[in-house]
CSV table of C-alpha atoms in Angstrom, one decimal:
chain,number,residue,atom,x,y,z
A,1,VAL,CA,-4.2,33.4,-26.3
A,2,ALA,CA,-5.0,29.9,-27.0
A,3,THR,CA,-8.2,29.2,-29.2
A,4,THR,CA,-8.3,25.6,-28.8
A,5,PRO,CA,-11.6,24.9,-26.9
A,6,GLU,CA,-10.8,23.1,-23.5
A,7,VAL,CA,-12.2,19.3,-23.4
A,8,LYS,CA,-13.0,17.7,-20.6
A,9,ARG,CA,-12.1,14.0,-20.2
A,10,ASP,CA,-13.2,11.8,-17.3
A,11,ARG,CA,-11.4,8.3,-17.3
A,12,LYS,CA,-11.8,5.9,-14.2
A,13,PHE,CA,-10.3,2.8,-13.0
A,14,ASN,CA,-11.8,-0.4,-11.5
A,15,PRO,CA,-10.7,-1.2,-8.2
A,16,GLU,CA,-8.1,-3.9,-8.3
A,17,ALA,CA,-7.2,-6.7,-5.7
A,18,SER,CA,-3.2,-7.2,-5.5
A,19,PRO,CA,-2.7,-10.4,-3.1
A,20,ARG,CA,0.9,-12.3,-2.6
A,21,VAL,CA,1.4,-15.4,-0.9
A,22,ALA,CA,4.9,-16.4,0.0
A,23,LEU,CA,6.2,-19.5,1.7
A,24,LEU,CA,9.9,-19.9,3.3
A,25,ARG,CA,11.8,-22.8,4.5
A,26,LYS,CA,15.3,-22.4,6.6
A,27,PHE,CA,17.6,-25.0,6.4
A,28,GLY,CA,19.6,-24.8,9.4
A,29,ASP,CA,20.6,-21.1,10.4
A,30,HIS,CA,22.5,-19.8,7.4
A,31,VAL,CA,20.2,-21.2,4.5
A,32,SER,CA,16.4,-20.5,3.3
A,33,ALA,CA,14.2,-21.3,0.2
A,34,TYR,CA,11.3,-18.8,-0.5
A,35,ILE,CA,8.8,-19.0,-3.6
A,36,SER,CA,6.2,-16.4,-3.6
A,37,ALA,CA,3.2,-15.6,-5.9
A,38,SER,CA,2.1,-12.0,-6.3
A,39,LYS,CA,-0.1,-9.9,-8.5
A,40,GLY,CA,0.7,-6.1,-9.6
A,41,PHE,CA,-1.6,-3.4,-10.9
A,42,SER,CA,0.2,0.0,-12.3
A,43,PRO,CA,-2.1,3.0,-13.8
A,44,PRO,CA,-0.5,4.9,-16.1
A,45,THR,CA,1.5,8.1,-15.7
A,46,VAL,CA,0.5,11.4,-16.4
A,47,ALA,CA,4.0,11.4,-18.7
A,48,GLU,CA,3.3,8.4,-20.3
A,49,VAL,CA,-0.7,9.7,-20.7
A,50,ILE,CA,0.2,13.0,-22.1
A,51,PRO,CA,4.0,12.2,-23.2
A,52,SER,CA,6.5,14.7,-24.6
A,53,SER,CA,4.8,15.1,-28.1
A,54,GLY,CA,1.8,16.3,-26.2
A,55,VAL,CA,-0.2,14.2,-27.7
A,56,TYR,CA,-3.4,12.7,-25.2
A,57,ASN,CA,-4.0,9.5,-25.1
A,58,PRO,CA,-6.9,8.8,-23.2
A,59,ASP,CA,-7.4,5.1,-24.1
A,60,LEU,CA,-3.9,3.8,-22.4
A,61,ASN,CA,-4.7,1.1,-20.1
A,62,PRO,CA,-3.2,0.1,-16.3
A,63,GLU,CA,-0.8,-2.7,-16.4
A,64,GLU,CA,-1.2,-5.9,-14.7
A,65,GLY,CA,0.2,-9.6,-14.1
A,66,TRP,CA,0.7,-11.9,-12.0
A,67,SER,CA,4.3,-12.4,-10.5
A,68,TYR,CA,6.2,-15.9,-9.6
A,69,GLU,CA,9.4,-16.2,-7.9
A,70,ALA,CA,11.6,-19.1,-6.2
A,71,GLY,CA,15.1,-18.8,-4.8
A,72,MET,CA,17.6,-19.5,-2.1
A,73,ARG,CA,19.7,-17.3,0.0
A,74,GLY,CA,22.0,-17.4,2.6
A,75,ASN,CA,25.7,-17.5,4.2
A,76,LEU,CA,28.3,-20.1,5.0
A,77,PHE,CA,31.9,-20.1,6.3
A,78,ASN,CA,31.2,-18.1,9.3
A,79,GLU,CA,29.2,-15.3,6.9
A,80,LYS,CA,32.3,-15.1,5.2
A,81,PHE,CA,30.4,-16.0,1.7
A,82,THR,CA,26.9,-15.0,1.1
A,83,PHE,CA,24.9,-15.6,-1.6
A,84,ASN,CA,21.1,-15.0,-3.4
A,85,ILE,CA,19.9,-17.2,-6.2
A,86,ALA,CA,16.1,-16.3,-7.9
A,87,LEU,CA,14.4,-17.3,-10.4
A,88,TYR,CA,11.1,-15.1,-11.7
A,89,ASP,CA,8.4,-15.5,-14.6
A,90,PHE,CA,6.1,-12.3,-14.5
A,91,GLU,CA,3.6,-12.5,-16.8
A,92,LEU,CA,2.1,-8.9,-17.7
A,93,ASN,CA,-0.5,-7.9,-19.4
A,94,GLU,CA,-1.3,-4.6,-20.8
A,95,THR,CA,2.4,-3.9,-21.3
A,96,ILE,CA,3.2,-0.1,-21.7
A,97,VAL,CA,5.7,0.8,-24.4
A,98,ASN,CA,7.1,3.7,-26.2
A,99,GLN,CA,6.3,4.2,-29.8
A,100,PRO,CA,8.0,7.8,-30.9
A,101,ILE,CA,6.6,9.7,-33.5
A,102,ASN,CA,9.1,12.0,-34.9
A,103,GLY,CA,11.5,11.7,-32.6
A,104,GLN,CA,9.0,12.3,-29.6
A,105,ASP,CA,7.5,9.9,-27.2
A,106,TYR,CA,3.7,8.4,-27.4
A,107,PHE,CA,3.2,5.4,-25.2
A,108,ILE,CA,0.5,2.8,-26.1
A,109,ASN,CA,-0.4,-1.0,-24.7
A,110,ALA,CA,1.6,-3.6,-25.9
A,111,GLY,CA,-0.6,-6.5,-25.4
A,112,THR,CA,1.3,-9.3,-22.9
A,113,THR,CA,4.7,-9.8,-22.3
A,114,SER,CA,5.9,-12.9,-20.5
A,115,GLN,CA,9.2,-11.7,-18.6
A,116,LYS,CA,11.1,-14.4,-17.5
A,117,GLY,CA,14.6,-14.7,-15.9
A,118,ALA,CA,17.2,-15.6,-13.3
A,119,GLU,CA,19.6,-13.3,-10.8
A,120,ILE,CA,22.5,-15.1,-9.3
A,121,MET,CA,24.8,-12.7,-6.5
A,122,LEU,CA,27.9,-14.5,-4.7
A,123,ASN,CA,29.5,-12.0,-2.0
A,124,TRP,CA,33.0,-13.4,-0.6
A,125,ASN,CA,34.2,-11.2,2.9
A,126,GLN,CA,37.4,-11.8,4.4
A,127,LEU,CA,38.8,-9.8,7.3
A,128,PHE,CA,42.7,-10.0,8.0
A,129,LYS,CA,45.0,-10.1,10.8
A,130,SER,CA,47.9,-8.5,8.8
A,131,HIS,CA,49.2,-5.3,9.3
A,132,LEU,CA,49.1,-4.3,5.5
A,133,ILE,CA,45.3,-5.4,4.7
A,134,HIS,CA,42.7,-5.3,6.8
A,135,ALA,CA,39.7,-6.5,4.6
A,136,PHE,CA,39.0,-8.0,1.4
A,137,LYS,CA,35.9,-8.6,-0.9
A,138,LEU,CA,34.8,-10.2,-3.8
A,139,TRP,CA,31.5,-10.0,-5.3
A,140,THR,CA,30.0,-10.6,-8.4
A,141,SER,CA,26.7,-10.9,-10.0
A,142,TYR,CA,24.8,-12.0,-13.3
A,143,SER,CA,21.0,-11.4,-14.6
A,144,TYR,CA,19.7,-13.7,-17.6
A,145,ASN,CA,16.3,-11.7,-19.1
A,146,HIS,CA,14.4,-13.7,-21.2
A,147,TYR,CA,11.6,-11.4,-21.8
A,148,ARG,CA,9.2,-11.6,-25.1
A,149,PHE,CA,6.4,-9.8,-26.4
A,150,GLN,CA,3.1,-11.8,-26.7
A,151,ASN,CA,0.1,-10.8,-28.8
A,152,TYR,CA,1.4,-7.9,-29.8
A,153,ILE,CA,0.4,-6.5,-32.9
A,154,ASN,CA,0.9,-2.9,-33.9
A,155,ARG,CA,0.4,-0.7,-37.2
A,156,GLY,CA,-0.2,-3.8,-39.1
A,157,ASN,CA,3.1,-5.2,-37.8
A,158,ASP,CA,3.2,-8.6,-35.5
A,159,TYR,CA,5.8,-8.7,-32.9
A,160,THR,CA,4.9,-11.6,-31.1
A,161,GLY,CA,7.9,-13.4,-29.9
A,162,ASN,CA,10.4,-10.8,-30.8
A,163,SER,CA,12.9,-9.5,-27.5
A,164,LEU,CA,11.2,-7.1,-25.7
A,165,THR,CA,12.7,-3.5,-26.6
A,166,GLY,CA,15.6,-2.0,-25.0
A,167,VAL,CA,16.4,-5.1,-22.6
A,168,PRO,CA,19.7,-6.9,-22.6
A,169,PRO,CA,19.5,-10.5,-22.5
A,170,SER,CA,22.5,-10.7,-20.3
A,171,VAL,CA,24.2,-8.4,-17.3
A,172,PHE,CA,26.9,-9.2,-15.8
A,173,LEU,CA,28.9,-7.5,-12.8
A,174,PHE,CA,31.9,-8.2,-10.9
A,175,GLY,CA,33.9,-6.7,-8.3
A,176,ALA,CA,37.1,-6.7,-5.6
A,177,ASP,CA,37.1,-4.2,-2.7
A,178,VAL,CA,40.3,-3.8,-0.9
A,179,THR,CA,41.1,-2.1,2.3
A,180,LEU,CA,44.4,-1.0,4.0
A,181,ARG,CA,45.3,-0.8,7.6
A,182,SER,CA,46.9,2.7,6.8
A,183,GLY,CA,43.4,3.6,5.6
A,184,PHE,CA,43.3,3.4,1.7
A,185,TYR,CA,41.0,1.6,0.1
A,186,LEU,CA,40.8,0.1,-3.7
A,187,ASN,CA,37.7,-0.4,-5.6
A,188,LEU,CA,37.7,-2.3,-8.7
A,189,THR,CA,34.2,-3.1,-11.2
A,190,GLY,CA,33.7,-4.6,-14.0
A,191,ASN,CA,30.3,-4.8,-16.1
A,192,TYR,CA,29.4,-6.6,-19.4
A,193,THR,CA,26.2,-5.8,-20.9
A,194,ASP,CA,24.7,-7.7,-23.8
A,195,ARG,CA,23.6,-6.0,-27.0
A,196,LEU,CA,20.2,-5.2,-26.8
A,197,PRO,CA,17.2,-4.2,-29.6
A,198,LEU,CA,15.9,-0.8,-30.2
A,199,ASN,CA,12.8,-1.5,-31.6
A,200,ASP,CA,10.4,-3.7,-31.4
A,201,ALA,CA,10.8,-5.6,-34.7
A,202,ASN,CA,14.2,-6.3,-33.6
A,203,THR,CA,16.0,-5.2,-36.6
A,204,ASP,CA,18.3,-2.6,-34.9
A,205,TYR,CA,20.6,-3.2,-31.7
A,206,ALA,CA,22.8,-1.1,-29.6
A,207,GLY,CA,26.1,-3.2,-29.7
A,208,ALA,CA,27.6,-5.3,-26.4
A,209,TYR,CA,29.9,-3.2,-24.1
A,210,PHE,CA,32.5,-4.0,-21.3
A,211,LEU,CA,33.2,-1.1,-18.7
A,212,LEU,CA,36.0,-1.3,-16.2
A,213,GLY,CA,36.6,1.2,-13.8
A,214,TYR,CA,38.6,1.5,-10.3
A,215,LYS,CA,38.7,3.9,-7.6
A,216,VAL,CA,41.3,4.7,-5.1
A,217,GLY,CA,40.9,6.9,-2.0
A,218,GLY,CA,41.9,7.0,1.7
A,219,SER,CA,42.9,9.8,4.3
A,220,ILE,CA,46.3,11.0,5.8
A,221,TYR,CA,45.7,12.1,9.1
A,222,PHE,CA,48.3,15.0,10.4
A,223,TYR,CA,49.4,15.3,13.9
């Protein structure tokens, strides 16, 4: 039987507005450009307030911030080629980060983080009249993440300007899909992820890695 007395705590969050404004301009029937600005608000989850460490944190504040984005998307060459390019700047206040205690989770607010980046996606689809190949698809995407702590001091350590923990600066993906008339297919994928910091001080890193995978499949019909 537990002998620890129950303690009741109430936590109230003030109402928050989440406006979003966006403009889009079309250039012909196949290409468009856009800009947007929006404000977001996210209260801490139960798993963050009472994490695996079991230490209740009544002072954990909601995350909130503004996001700005500009980009262009479209398709060319009779819709064989599609593209999507986006630039963004997300200025997040009261960022919630994990500060493990003896190997167990404990979440705190890390002040402000600046999350700037770019994302590019390119895709080529080609159909064939060949008796052997039905379709061929080639795609690639790249993400650049310039995520930094701002005004972040924890336990007397100033991490302002350091890279955000657990976020790789670059991620590059690519792939090729081939479909045969016989119903068989081949999927080839590649993934390069840059090295990423494992702690707020940026003294320990997980190394970069490259993964290459493939999948072969199809259907055989018996009559």
